[in-house]
Coordinates of C-alpha atoms in Angstrom, one line a residue:
X1222 CA 31.6 -44.4 51.1
X1223 CA 30.8 -46.7 48.3
X1224 CA 27.5 -45.4 46.5
X1225 CA 25.5 -47.0 43.9
X1226 CA 22.5 -46.0 41.7
X1227 CA 19.7 -48.2 42.2
X1228 CA 15.8 -48.3 42.8
X1229 CA 14.6 -48.0 46.2
X1230 CA 14.4 -51.8 48.3
X1231 CA 13.9 -51.9 52.0
X1232 CA 17.0 -53.4 53.7
X1233 CA 17.7 -53.0 57.4
X1234 CA 21.1 -51.6 57.4
X1235 CA 20.5 -49.1 54.2
X1236 CA 19.1 -46.0 54.3
X1237 CA 17.8 -45.1 51.0
X1238 CA 17.8 -41.5 49.2
X1239 CA 15.9 -40.0 46.2
X1240 CA 16.7 -37.2 44.2
X1241 CA 13.7 -35.1 43.6
X1242 CA 13.7 -32.5 40.9
X1243 CA 10.5 -30.3 39.6
X1244 CA 8.5 -32.0 37.2
X1245 CA 9.3 -29.5 34.2
X1246 CA 12.3 -30.1 31.7
X1247 CA 14.3 -27.2 33.0
X1248 CA 16.9 -27.4 30.7
X1249 CA 14.7 -27.8 27.4
X1250 CA 12.8 -24.9 28.6
X1251 CA 15.7 -22.8 28.8
X1252 CA 17.1 -23.8 25.5
X1253 CA 13.4 -22.8 24.1
X1254 CA 13.6 -19.8 25.6
X1255 CA 17.0 -18.9 24.6
X1256 CA 16.3 -19.7 21.0
X1257 CA 13.0 -17.8 21.1
X1258 CA 14.6 -14.7 22.5
X1259 CA 18.0 -14.8 20.3
X1260 CA 15.4 -15.0 17.3
X1261 CA 13.4 -12.4 18.2
X1262 CA 16.3 -9.9 19.4
X1263 CA 18.5 -11.4 17.0
X1264 CA 21.8 -8.8 16.5
X1265 CA 19.8 -6.4 19.0
X1266 CA 17.4 -5.6 16.1
X1267 CA 14.5 -6.1 18.5
X1268 CA 11.1 -4.6 17.2
X1269 CA 8.3 -3.1 19.0
X1270 CA 5.7 -3.0 15.8
X1271 CA 8.5 -1.7 14.2
X1272 CA 10.6 0.2 16.8
X1273 CA 14.3 -0.9 17.0
X1274 CA 16.5 -1.0 19.9
X1275 CA 18.6 2.0 18.6
X1276 CA 15.5 4.1 18.4
X1277 CA 14.6 3.7 21.8
X1278 CA 18.2 4.1 23.1
X1279 CA 18.1 7.4 21.2
X1280 CA 15.1 8.6 22.9
X1281 CA 16.3 7.7 26.3
X1282 CA 19.6 9.3 26.0
X1283 CA 17.7 12.1 24.7
X1284 CA 15.7 12.5 27.7
X1285 CA 18.4 12.0 30.4
X1286 CA 20.8 14.1 28.6
X1287 CA 18.2 17.0 27.9
X1288 CA 19.6 17.6 24.6
X1289 CA 20.6 15.8 21.1
X1290 CA 24.2 16.7 21.5
X1291 CA 24.6 15.5 24.9
X1292 CA 22.6 12.0 23.7
X1293 CA 25.0 11.7 20.7
X1294 CA 27.7 11.7 23.2
X1295 CA 26.4 9.5 25.5
X1296 CA 25.9 7.1 22.5
X1297 CA 29.1 7.6 20.8
X1298 CA 27.3 8.7 17.6
X1299 CA 26.7 11.9 15.4
X1300 CA 23.9 14.2 16.3
X1301 CA 22.3 14.1 12.9
X1302 CA 22.1 10.3 13.6
X1303 CA 20.3 10.7 16.9
X1304 CA 17.8 13.4 15.3
X1305 CA 17.4 10.5 12.6
X1306 CA 16.4 8.0 15.0
X1307 CA 14.3 10.3 16.8
X1308 CA 12.4 11.4 13.8
X1309 CA 11.7 7.7 12.7
X1310 CA 10.7 6.9 16.3
X1311 CA 7.9 9.4 16.2
X1312 CA 6.6 8.1 12.6
X1313 CA 6.8 4.7 14.0
X1314 CA 4.8 5.2 16.9
X1315 CA 2.7 8.0 15.7
X1316 CA 3.6 9.9 18.6
X1317 CA 4.5 13.6 18.8
X1318 CA 7.4 13.2 21.5
X1319 CA 9.2 16.5 21.5
X1320 CA 8.4 20.2 21.1
X1321 CA 10.9 21.6 18.4
X1322 CA 9.3 25.1 18.0
X1323 CA 11.9 27.1 20.3
X1324 CA 14.9 25.5 18.5
X1325 CA 15.2 23.0 21.4
X1326 CA 13.6 19.8 22.1
X1327 CA 11.2 19.8 24.8
X1328 CA 9.4 16.5 25.5
X1329 CA 5.5 17.0 25.3
X1330 CA 3.2 15.1 27.3
X1331 CA 2.9 12.4 25.0
X1332 CA 7.0 12.0 25.4
X1333 CA 7.1 12.0 29.2
X1334 CA 4.4 9.1 29.2
X1335 CA 6.0 6.9 26.6
X1336 CA 9.2 7.6 28.3
X1337 CA 7.6 6.0 31.8
X1338 CA 6.8 3.0 29.4
X1339 CA 10.1 2.8 28.0
X1340 CA 11.7 2.5 31.4
X1341 CA 9.4 -0.3 32.5
X1342 CA 9.2 -2.2 29.3
X1343 CA 12.6 -1.5 27.1
X1344 CA 15.0 -2.0 30.0
X1345 CA 13.6 -5.6 30.9
X1346 CA 13.6 -6.4 27.1
X1347 CA 17.4 -5.3 26.7
X1348 CA 18.3 -7.2 29.9
X1349 CA 16.6 -10.3 28.2
X1350 CA 19.1 -10.0 25.3
X1351 CA 22.2 -9.9 27.9
X1352 CA 20.3 -13.0 29.6
X1353 CA 20.0 -14.9 26.7
X1354 CA 23.8 -14.8 26.1
X1355 CA 24.7 -15.5 29.6
X1356 CA 22.2 -18.4 29.7
X1357 CA 23.9 -19.5 26.3
X1358 CA 27.4 -19.4 27.8
X1359 CA 26.1 -20.8 31.2
X1360 CA 27.5 -17.5 32.6
X1361 CA 24.3 -16.9 34.4
X1362 CA 23.2 -20.4 35.4
X1363 CA 22.8 -20.9 39.0
X1364 CA 22.0 -24.5 39.9
X1365 CA 20.1 -24.5 43.5
X1366 CA 20.8 -27.3 45.3
X1367 CA 19.1 -28.6 48.7
X1368 CA 20.5 -31.2 50.8
X1369 CA 20.3 -33.2 53.8
X1370 CA 23.3 -32.7 56.1
X1371 CA 24.6 -35.9 56.0
X1372 CA 25.0 -35.9 52.1
X1373 CA 26.5 -32.4 52.1
X1374 CA 30.0 -33.4 52.7
X1375 CA 30.9 -36.0 49.8
X1376 CA 28.1 -36.4 47.4
X1377 CA 26.8 -32.9 46.4
X1378 CA 30.2 -31.5 46.4
X1379 CA 31.6 -34.0 44.0
X1380 CA 28.8 -33.2 41.9
X1381 CA 29.3 -29.4 41.8
X1382 CA 32.8 -30.3 41.2
X1383 CA 32.2 -32.0 38.0
X1384 CA 29.9 -29.4 37.2
X1385 CA 32.8 -26.8 37.5
X1386 CA 34.9 -28.8 35.6
X1387 CA 32.5 -28.8 32.7
X1388 CA 31.2 -25.3 33.0
X1389 CA 33.9 -23.2 34.9
X1390 CA 31.6 -20.2 34.9
X1391 CA 28.4 -22.1 36.6
X1392 CA 27.3 -21.2 40.0
X1393 CA 25.9 -23.3 42.5
X1394 CA 24.1 -22.6 46.1
X1395 CA 23.4 -24.8 48.5
X1396 CA 21.1 -24.9 51.3
X1397 CA 21.1 -27.7 54.3
X1398 CA 17.1 -28.5 54.8
X1399 CA 15.2 -31.4 55.9
X1400 CA 13.7 -33.7 53.5
X1401 CA 10.1 -32.1 53.8
X1402 CA 11.8 -28.4 53.3
X1403 CA 13.9 -29.5 50.5
X1404 CA 10.8 -31.0 48.9
X1405 CA 8.3 -28.3 49.2
X1406 CA 11.1 -25.8 48.1
X1407 CA 11.6 -27.8 44.6
X1408 CA 7.7 -27.9 44.1
X1409 CA 7.8 -24.3 44.7
X1410 CA 10.6 -23.9 42.1
X1411 CA 12.8 -21.9 44.7
X1412 CA 15.2 -24.9 44.7
X1413 CA 16.3 -26.9 41.5
X1414 CA 17.3 -30.2 42.5
X1415 CA 17.1 -31.7 46.0
X1416 CA 18.5 -34.9 47.7
X1417 CA 16.1 -36.3 50.5
X1418 CA 14.9 -39.4 52.1
X1419 CA 13.3 -41.9 50.4
X1420 CA 10.5 -41.9 52.7
X1421 CA 9.2 -38.2 52.4
X1422 CA 6.1 -37.4 50.3
X1423 CA 7.3 -36.0 47.0
X1424 CA 4.3 -33.6 46.4
X1425 CA 4.6 -31.8 42.8
X1426 CA 7.9 -33.0 42.1
X1427 CA 9.5 -36.0 40.2
X1428 CA 12.2 -38.6 41.4
X1429 CA 14.8 -38.7 38.8
X1430 CA 17.2 -41.1 40.4
X1431 CA 17.2 -43.2 43.5
X1432 CA 20.5 -44.8 45.3
X1433 CA 21.7 -46.0 48.6
X1434 CA 23.9 -45.5 51.2
X1435 CA 25.3 -47.5 54.0
X1436 CA 24.3 -46.0 57.7
X1437 CA 26.1 -46.8 60.9
X1438 CA 25.5 -46.5 64.4
X1439 CA 28.0 -46.2 67.2
X1440 CA 28.2 -47.8 70.6
X1441 CA 30.1 -48.9 73.1
X1442 CA 31.6 -52.7 72.7
X1443 CA 29.7 -53.9 75.8
X1444 CA 26.4 -52.6 74.3
X1445 CA 24.0 -55.6 73.8
X1446 CA 23.7 -54.6 70.1
X1447 CA 27.2 -54.3 69.8
X1448 CA 27.9 -58.0 68.5
X1449 CA 25.0 -57.8 65.8
X1450 CA 26.3 -57.8 62.0
X1451 CA 23.0 -56.0 61.2
X1452 CA 21.1 -53.7 63.2
X1453 CA 17.5 -52.7 62.4
X1454 CA 15.9 -49.6 63.5
X1455 CA 13.1 -51.7 65.4
X1456 CA 16.5 -52.6 67.5
X1457 CA 16.6 -49.4 69.0
X1458 CA 13.2 -49.5 70.9
X1459 CA 14.7 -51.1 73.9
X1460 CA 17.5 -48.9 74.2
X1461 CA 17.9 -45.1 74.9
X1462 CA 19.8 -43.2 71.4
X1463 CA 20.8 -40.2 70.1
X1464 CA 19.5 -39.6 66.6
X1465 CA 21.7 -37.1 63.9
X1466 CA 18.4 -35.0 63.9
X1467 CA 16.0 -34.5 61.1
X1468 CA 18.4 -32.3 59.1
X1469 CA 20.3 -35.7 58.5
X1470 CA 17.3 -37.9 57.2

């Protein structure tokens, strides 16, 4: 099937299609995000008003293990190192996280409250570090594609093949929908890029490319329209016909 990139022009025998994409520049925003995260958390020395990741790891490990020795074993560091990190954490936060009066560490009320916040915030921040690395290497990148059924057998697979050739770790998902559903999904950021019919409303999306493809109709050789070189949609008014359906257009 011969395809070409072109601006849409109305032609009787050509169905025009457009590629709709969300108005934001996703690639640029990802680069900005990665640069921001990598600079902020460079070499895993993320800081929260002076707090280091290592301090928070030592605190979390101690809370889970119930002892400094258990935390040291979990982190594969010495017990004195864990004790030092906990002391530095208390100094930096200004909190009394443990009661040491009976020869063992017992979490204080402040320690328990802080542990709850660590669970919500620290884990998310630590995941950002890993996500930034994966995004930079395009291991985590998932391109979500919405397409019409008519284009899901050649155009979209070819685009995916070229993507995987350049970025073997990249992943894609494909959803076959109607043009209206695809545009709505792109506008709501549930889909990254969609291939739709040119006649659909583009809402809050941006058309980044336009191309045409030949459409055909199949009929008996004795049909009144069979001898025509070009058939317009208006020509079907006088005859019953079967359409491919909304998912194809």
